[in-house]
XYZ file of C-alpha atoms in Angstrom:
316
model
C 3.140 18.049 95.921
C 4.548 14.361 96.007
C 2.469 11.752 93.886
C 1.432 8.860 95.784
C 1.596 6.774 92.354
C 4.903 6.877 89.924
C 4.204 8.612 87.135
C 5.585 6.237 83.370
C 5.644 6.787 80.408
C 6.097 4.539 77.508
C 6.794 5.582 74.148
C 5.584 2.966 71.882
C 3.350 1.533 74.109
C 0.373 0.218 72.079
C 3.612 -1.979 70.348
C 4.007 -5.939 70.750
C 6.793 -5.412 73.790
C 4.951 -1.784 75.051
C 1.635 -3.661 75.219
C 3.150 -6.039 77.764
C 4.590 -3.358 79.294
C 1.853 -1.099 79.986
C 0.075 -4.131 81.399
C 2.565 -5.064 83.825
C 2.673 -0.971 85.045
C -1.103 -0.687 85.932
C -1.020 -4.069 87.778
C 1.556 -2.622 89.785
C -0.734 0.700 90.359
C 1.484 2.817 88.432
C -0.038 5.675 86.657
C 0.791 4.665 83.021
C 0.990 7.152 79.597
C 1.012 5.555 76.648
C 2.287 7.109 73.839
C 1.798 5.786 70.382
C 1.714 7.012 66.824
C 0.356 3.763 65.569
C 3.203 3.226 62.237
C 3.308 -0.501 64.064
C 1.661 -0.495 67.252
C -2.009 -1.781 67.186
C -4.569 -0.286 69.722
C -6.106 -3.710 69.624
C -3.236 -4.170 72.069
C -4.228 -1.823 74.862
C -7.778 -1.861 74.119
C -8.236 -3.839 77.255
C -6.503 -1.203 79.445
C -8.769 1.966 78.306
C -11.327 1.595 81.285
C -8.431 1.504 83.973
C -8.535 4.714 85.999
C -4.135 4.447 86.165
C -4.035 4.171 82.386
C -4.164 7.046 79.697
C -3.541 6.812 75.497
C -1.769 9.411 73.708
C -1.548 9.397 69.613
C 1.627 10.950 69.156
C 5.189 10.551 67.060
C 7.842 11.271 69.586
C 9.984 12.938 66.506
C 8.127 15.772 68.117
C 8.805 17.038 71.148
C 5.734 15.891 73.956
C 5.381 17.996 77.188
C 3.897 16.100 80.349
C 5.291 15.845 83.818
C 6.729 12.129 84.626
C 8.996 9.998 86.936
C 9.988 7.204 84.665
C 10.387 6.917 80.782
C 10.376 3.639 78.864
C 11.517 4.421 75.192
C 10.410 1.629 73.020
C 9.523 3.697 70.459
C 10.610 2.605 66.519
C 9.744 -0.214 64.078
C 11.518 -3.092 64.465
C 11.310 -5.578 62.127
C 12.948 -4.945 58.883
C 9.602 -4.671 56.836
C 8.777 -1.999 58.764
C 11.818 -0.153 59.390
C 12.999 -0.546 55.766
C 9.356 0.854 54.753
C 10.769 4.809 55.930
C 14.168 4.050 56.755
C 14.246 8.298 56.999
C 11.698 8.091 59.526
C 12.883 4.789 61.619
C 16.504 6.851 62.014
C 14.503 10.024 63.131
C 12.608 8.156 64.946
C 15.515 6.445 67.223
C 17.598 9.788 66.826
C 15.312 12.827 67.457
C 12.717 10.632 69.435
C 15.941 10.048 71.866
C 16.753 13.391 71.878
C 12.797 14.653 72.605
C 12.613 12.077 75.415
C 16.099 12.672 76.844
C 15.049 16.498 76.969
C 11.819 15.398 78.704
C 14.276 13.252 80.926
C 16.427 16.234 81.351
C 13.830 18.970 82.326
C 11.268 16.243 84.681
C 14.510 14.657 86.325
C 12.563 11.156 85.636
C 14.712 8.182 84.745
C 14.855 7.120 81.744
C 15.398 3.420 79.763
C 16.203 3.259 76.307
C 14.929 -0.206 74.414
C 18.448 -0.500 72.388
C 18.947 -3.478 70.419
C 20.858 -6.603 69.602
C 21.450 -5.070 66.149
C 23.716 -2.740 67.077
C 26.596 -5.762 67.161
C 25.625 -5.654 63.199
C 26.633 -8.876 61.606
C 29.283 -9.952 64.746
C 32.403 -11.126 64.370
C 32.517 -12.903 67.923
C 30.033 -15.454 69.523
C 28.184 -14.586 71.596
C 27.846 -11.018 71.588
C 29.314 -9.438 75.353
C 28.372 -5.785 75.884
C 32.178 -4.994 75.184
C 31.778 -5.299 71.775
C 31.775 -2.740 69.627
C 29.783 -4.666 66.363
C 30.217 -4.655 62.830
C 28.186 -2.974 60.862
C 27.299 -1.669 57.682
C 26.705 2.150 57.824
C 25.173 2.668 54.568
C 22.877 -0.670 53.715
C 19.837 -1.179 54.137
C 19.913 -2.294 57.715
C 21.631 0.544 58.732
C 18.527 2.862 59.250
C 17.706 0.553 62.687
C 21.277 -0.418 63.417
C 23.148 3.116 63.003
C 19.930 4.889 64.705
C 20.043 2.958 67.684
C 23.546 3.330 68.120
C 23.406 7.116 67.538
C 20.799 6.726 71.015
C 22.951 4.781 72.842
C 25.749 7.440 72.184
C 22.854 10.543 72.793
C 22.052 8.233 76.107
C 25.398 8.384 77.754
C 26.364 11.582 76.717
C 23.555 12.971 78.374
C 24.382 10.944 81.247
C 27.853 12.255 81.679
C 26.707 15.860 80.574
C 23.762 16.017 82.297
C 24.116 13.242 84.913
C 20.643 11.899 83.717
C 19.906 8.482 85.211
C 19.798 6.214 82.584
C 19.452 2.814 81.869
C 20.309 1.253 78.603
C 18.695 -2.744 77.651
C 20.155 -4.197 74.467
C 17.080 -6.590 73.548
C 17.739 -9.926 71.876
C 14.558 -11.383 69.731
C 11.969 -11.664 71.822
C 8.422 -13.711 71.070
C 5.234 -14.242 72.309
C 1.557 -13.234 71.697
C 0.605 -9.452 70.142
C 3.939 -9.598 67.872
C 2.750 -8.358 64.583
C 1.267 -10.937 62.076
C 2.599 -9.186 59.099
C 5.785 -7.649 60.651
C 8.096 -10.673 58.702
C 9.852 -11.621 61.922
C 10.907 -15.593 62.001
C 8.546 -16.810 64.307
C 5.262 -15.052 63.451
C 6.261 -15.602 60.122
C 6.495 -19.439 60.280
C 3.419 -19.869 62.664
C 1.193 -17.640 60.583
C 2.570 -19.574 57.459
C 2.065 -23.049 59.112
C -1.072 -22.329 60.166
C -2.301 -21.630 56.823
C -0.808 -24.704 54.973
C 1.087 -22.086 53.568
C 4.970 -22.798 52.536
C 7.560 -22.201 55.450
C 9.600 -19.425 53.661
C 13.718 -20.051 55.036
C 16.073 -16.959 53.654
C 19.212 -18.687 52.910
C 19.883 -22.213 54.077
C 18.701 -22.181 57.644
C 21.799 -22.786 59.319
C 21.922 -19.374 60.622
C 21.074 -19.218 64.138
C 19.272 -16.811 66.369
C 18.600 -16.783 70.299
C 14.514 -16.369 71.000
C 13.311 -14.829 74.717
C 9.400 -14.813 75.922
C 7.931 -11.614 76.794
C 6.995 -11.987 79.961
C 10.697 -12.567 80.897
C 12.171 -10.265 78.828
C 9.475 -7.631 80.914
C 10.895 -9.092 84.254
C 14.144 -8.025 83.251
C 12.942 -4.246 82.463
C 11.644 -3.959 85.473
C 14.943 -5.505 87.366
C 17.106 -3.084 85.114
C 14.901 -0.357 85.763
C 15.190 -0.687 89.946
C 18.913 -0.999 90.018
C 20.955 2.083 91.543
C 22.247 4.787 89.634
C 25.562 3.915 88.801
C 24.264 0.858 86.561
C 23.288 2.197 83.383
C 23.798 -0.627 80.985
C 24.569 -1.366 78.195
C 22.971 -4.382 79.026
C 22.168 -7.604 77.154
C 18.557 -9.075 77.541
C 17.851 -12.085 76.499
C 18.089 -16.063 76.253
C 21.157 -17.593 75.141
C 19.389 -20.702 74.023
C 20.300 -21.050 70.236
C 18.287 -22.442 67.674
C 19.380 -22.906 63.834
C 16.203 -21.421 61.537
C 15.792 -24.455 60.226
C 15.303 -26.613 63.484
C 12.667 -23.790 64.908
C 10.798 -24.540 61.482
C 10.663 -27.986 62.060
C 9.334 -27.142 65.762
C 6.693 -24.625 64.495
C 5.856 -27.493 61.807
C 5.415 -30.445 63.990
C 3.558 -28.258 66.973
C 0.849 -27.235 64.736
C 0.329 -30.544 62.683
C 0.736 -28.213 59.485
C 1.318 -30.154 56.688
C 3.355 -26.639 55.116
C 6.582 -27.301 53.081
C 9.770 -25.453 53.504
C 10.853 -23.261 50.569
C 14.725 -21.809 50.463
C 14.902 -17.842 49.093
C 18.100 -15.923 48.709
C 19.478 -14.245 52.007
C 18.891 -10.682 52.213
C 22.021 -8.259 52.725
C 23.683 -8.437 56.034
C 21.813 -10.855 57.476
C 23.547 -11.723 60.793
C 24.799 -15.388 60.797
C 24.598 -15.719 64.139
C 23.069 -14.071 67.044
C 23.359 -14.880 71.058
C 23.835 -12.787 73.469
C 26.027 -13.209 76.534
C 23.708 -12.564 79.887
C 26.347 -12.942 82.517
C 26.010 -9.337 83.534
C 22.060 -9.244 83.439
C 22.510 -12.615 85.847
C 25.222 -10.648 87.788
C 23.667 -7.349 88.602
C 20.074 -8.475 88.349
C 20.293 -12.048 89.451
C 17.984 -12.631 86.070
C 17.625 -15.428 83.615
C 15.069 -16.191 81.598
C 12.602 -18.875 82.676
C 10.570 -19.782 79.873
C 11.996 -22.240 77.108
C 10.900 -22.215 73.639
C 8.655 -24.910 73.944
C 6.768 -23.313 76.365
C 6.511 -20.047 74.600
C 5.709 -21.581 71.191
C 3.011 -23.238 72.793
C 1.392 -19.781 73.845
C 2.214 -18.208 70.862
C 0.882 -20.256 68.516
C -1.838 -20.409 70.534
C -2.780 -16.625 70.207
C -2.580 -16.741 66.464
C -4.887 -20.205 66.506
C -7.304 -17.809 68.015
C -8.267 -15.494 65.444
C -5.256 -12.830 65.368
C -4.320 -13.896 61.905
C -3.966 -11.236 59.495
């Protein structure tokens, strides 16, 4: 019996980029699973989606295997700010490991296609700037990154080998930071981190001395860009860099955060954690070749509505 509506799934899906996600999927009509075991995903979130009719919640941890007929699987499924991934880093690898393998099988036996949320982390601490998709990274296998890094490397390789094995149609996004309202309050990423702080009068915490540099996308256009990965033909699977190649030093997007929201904070310097990347910036020129996407929303802009959404009451 053909289904008049696509069937999705997203793992992590009551998370700050999954929330988005599902959101986008029952505008479009789709019918949408989400699938959350709630480690960082709030259901504040998707709260707003439980009346729809094309939208359905699921607690579960994808480290077990889940059985439900589908066309399309979006894993987004594992922590991903340090904080929370270094809180279980046992879990956060079996999380990207056997949560790949569970929805790969799922993949495997519904013939749905299937996109893997990789990550910018998986260039490690990079020796070239900016990061292409050639690259193979440099990183630490046995510090204390290396739970996120090394696990979503290990799906990556579990991605394409089920691709060539199985001829699974897969597509593969390796996100860049990416901002905007619902990111965690407490989840010690830069920019909640500096916008909660600054709203409070609290001091701007800066590990090391802010001259490392990092690359920041919106949401809504890093979504865009799932969805124009997601429609492309077969033969593209990815790996494929999402997100904006603006670059900011730390210390400049203090200053910004500072002088948007009047806060009358200080900055404080603290010791740089262990392999903190120096710099991080991805190369899009394949994202603007095969999708024709770039991101249209500068930092400015985004700021603006992020700081906004904390100013109203989503402090922690």
């Amino acid at each position: 019996m053909k289904h008049l509506r696509k069937r999705v799934l997203v793992t992590g899906g009551a998370g700050f980029l999954g929330s988005h996600l599902c959101d986008r999927l029952v505008e479009r009509g789709e019918d949408v699973l989400c699938v959350d075991n709630y480690f960082t995903g709030q259901k504040k979130n998707i709260e707003h989606l439980l009346g729809k009719p094309n939208f359905e919640l699921l607690r579960h941890d994808i480290t077990f295997p889940l059985y439900v007929e589908v066309d399309e699987i979006y894993n987004l499924a594992c922590p991903a700010s340090p904080i929370h991934y270094q809180f279980d880093p046992v879990q956060t690898t079996k999380t990207s490991v056997h949560g790949a393998i569970n929805m790969l099988g799922l993949a495997k036996r519904t013939k749905a296609k299937i996109f893997q949320a990789s990550t910018s982390e998986v260039y490690g601490d990079p020796t070239i700037h900016p990061q292409t998709e050639d690259y193979w990274g440099h990183v630490n296998p046995i510090g204390y990154r290396s739970c996120y890094d090394e696990g979503k490397r290990c799906a990556e390789t579990l991605f394409f080998d089920y691709h060539r094995q199985h001829r699974l149609h897969i597509k593969v996004a390796r996100i860049f930071n990416t901002y905007g309202p619902r990111m965690h309050p407490n989840d010690g990423r830069v920019i909640s981190n500096f916008i909660v702080q600054a709203i409070r009068g609290e001091p701007i915490t800066i590990y090391g001395n802010g001259g490392q540099t990092r690359s920041f996308c919106y949401v809504s256009d890093m979504i865009d860009a799932f969805f124009d990965l997601m429609a492309t033909p077969e033969d593209i699977t990815g790996p494929m860099n999402l997100g904006n190649p603006g670059e900011y030093s730390i210390l400049e997007l203090a200053q910004t955060i500072l002088k948007m929201t009047c806060s009358p904070s200080e900055i404080v310097f603290k010791p740089l954690p262990p392999d903190d990347p120096l710099q991080r910036q991805p190369d899009i020129s394949f994202a603007k070749k095969i999708l024709e996407w770039k991101p249209k929303i500068n930092l400015q802009e985004g700021l603006e509505k992020t700081i906004r959404y904390f100013q109203n009451g989503h402090l922690p």
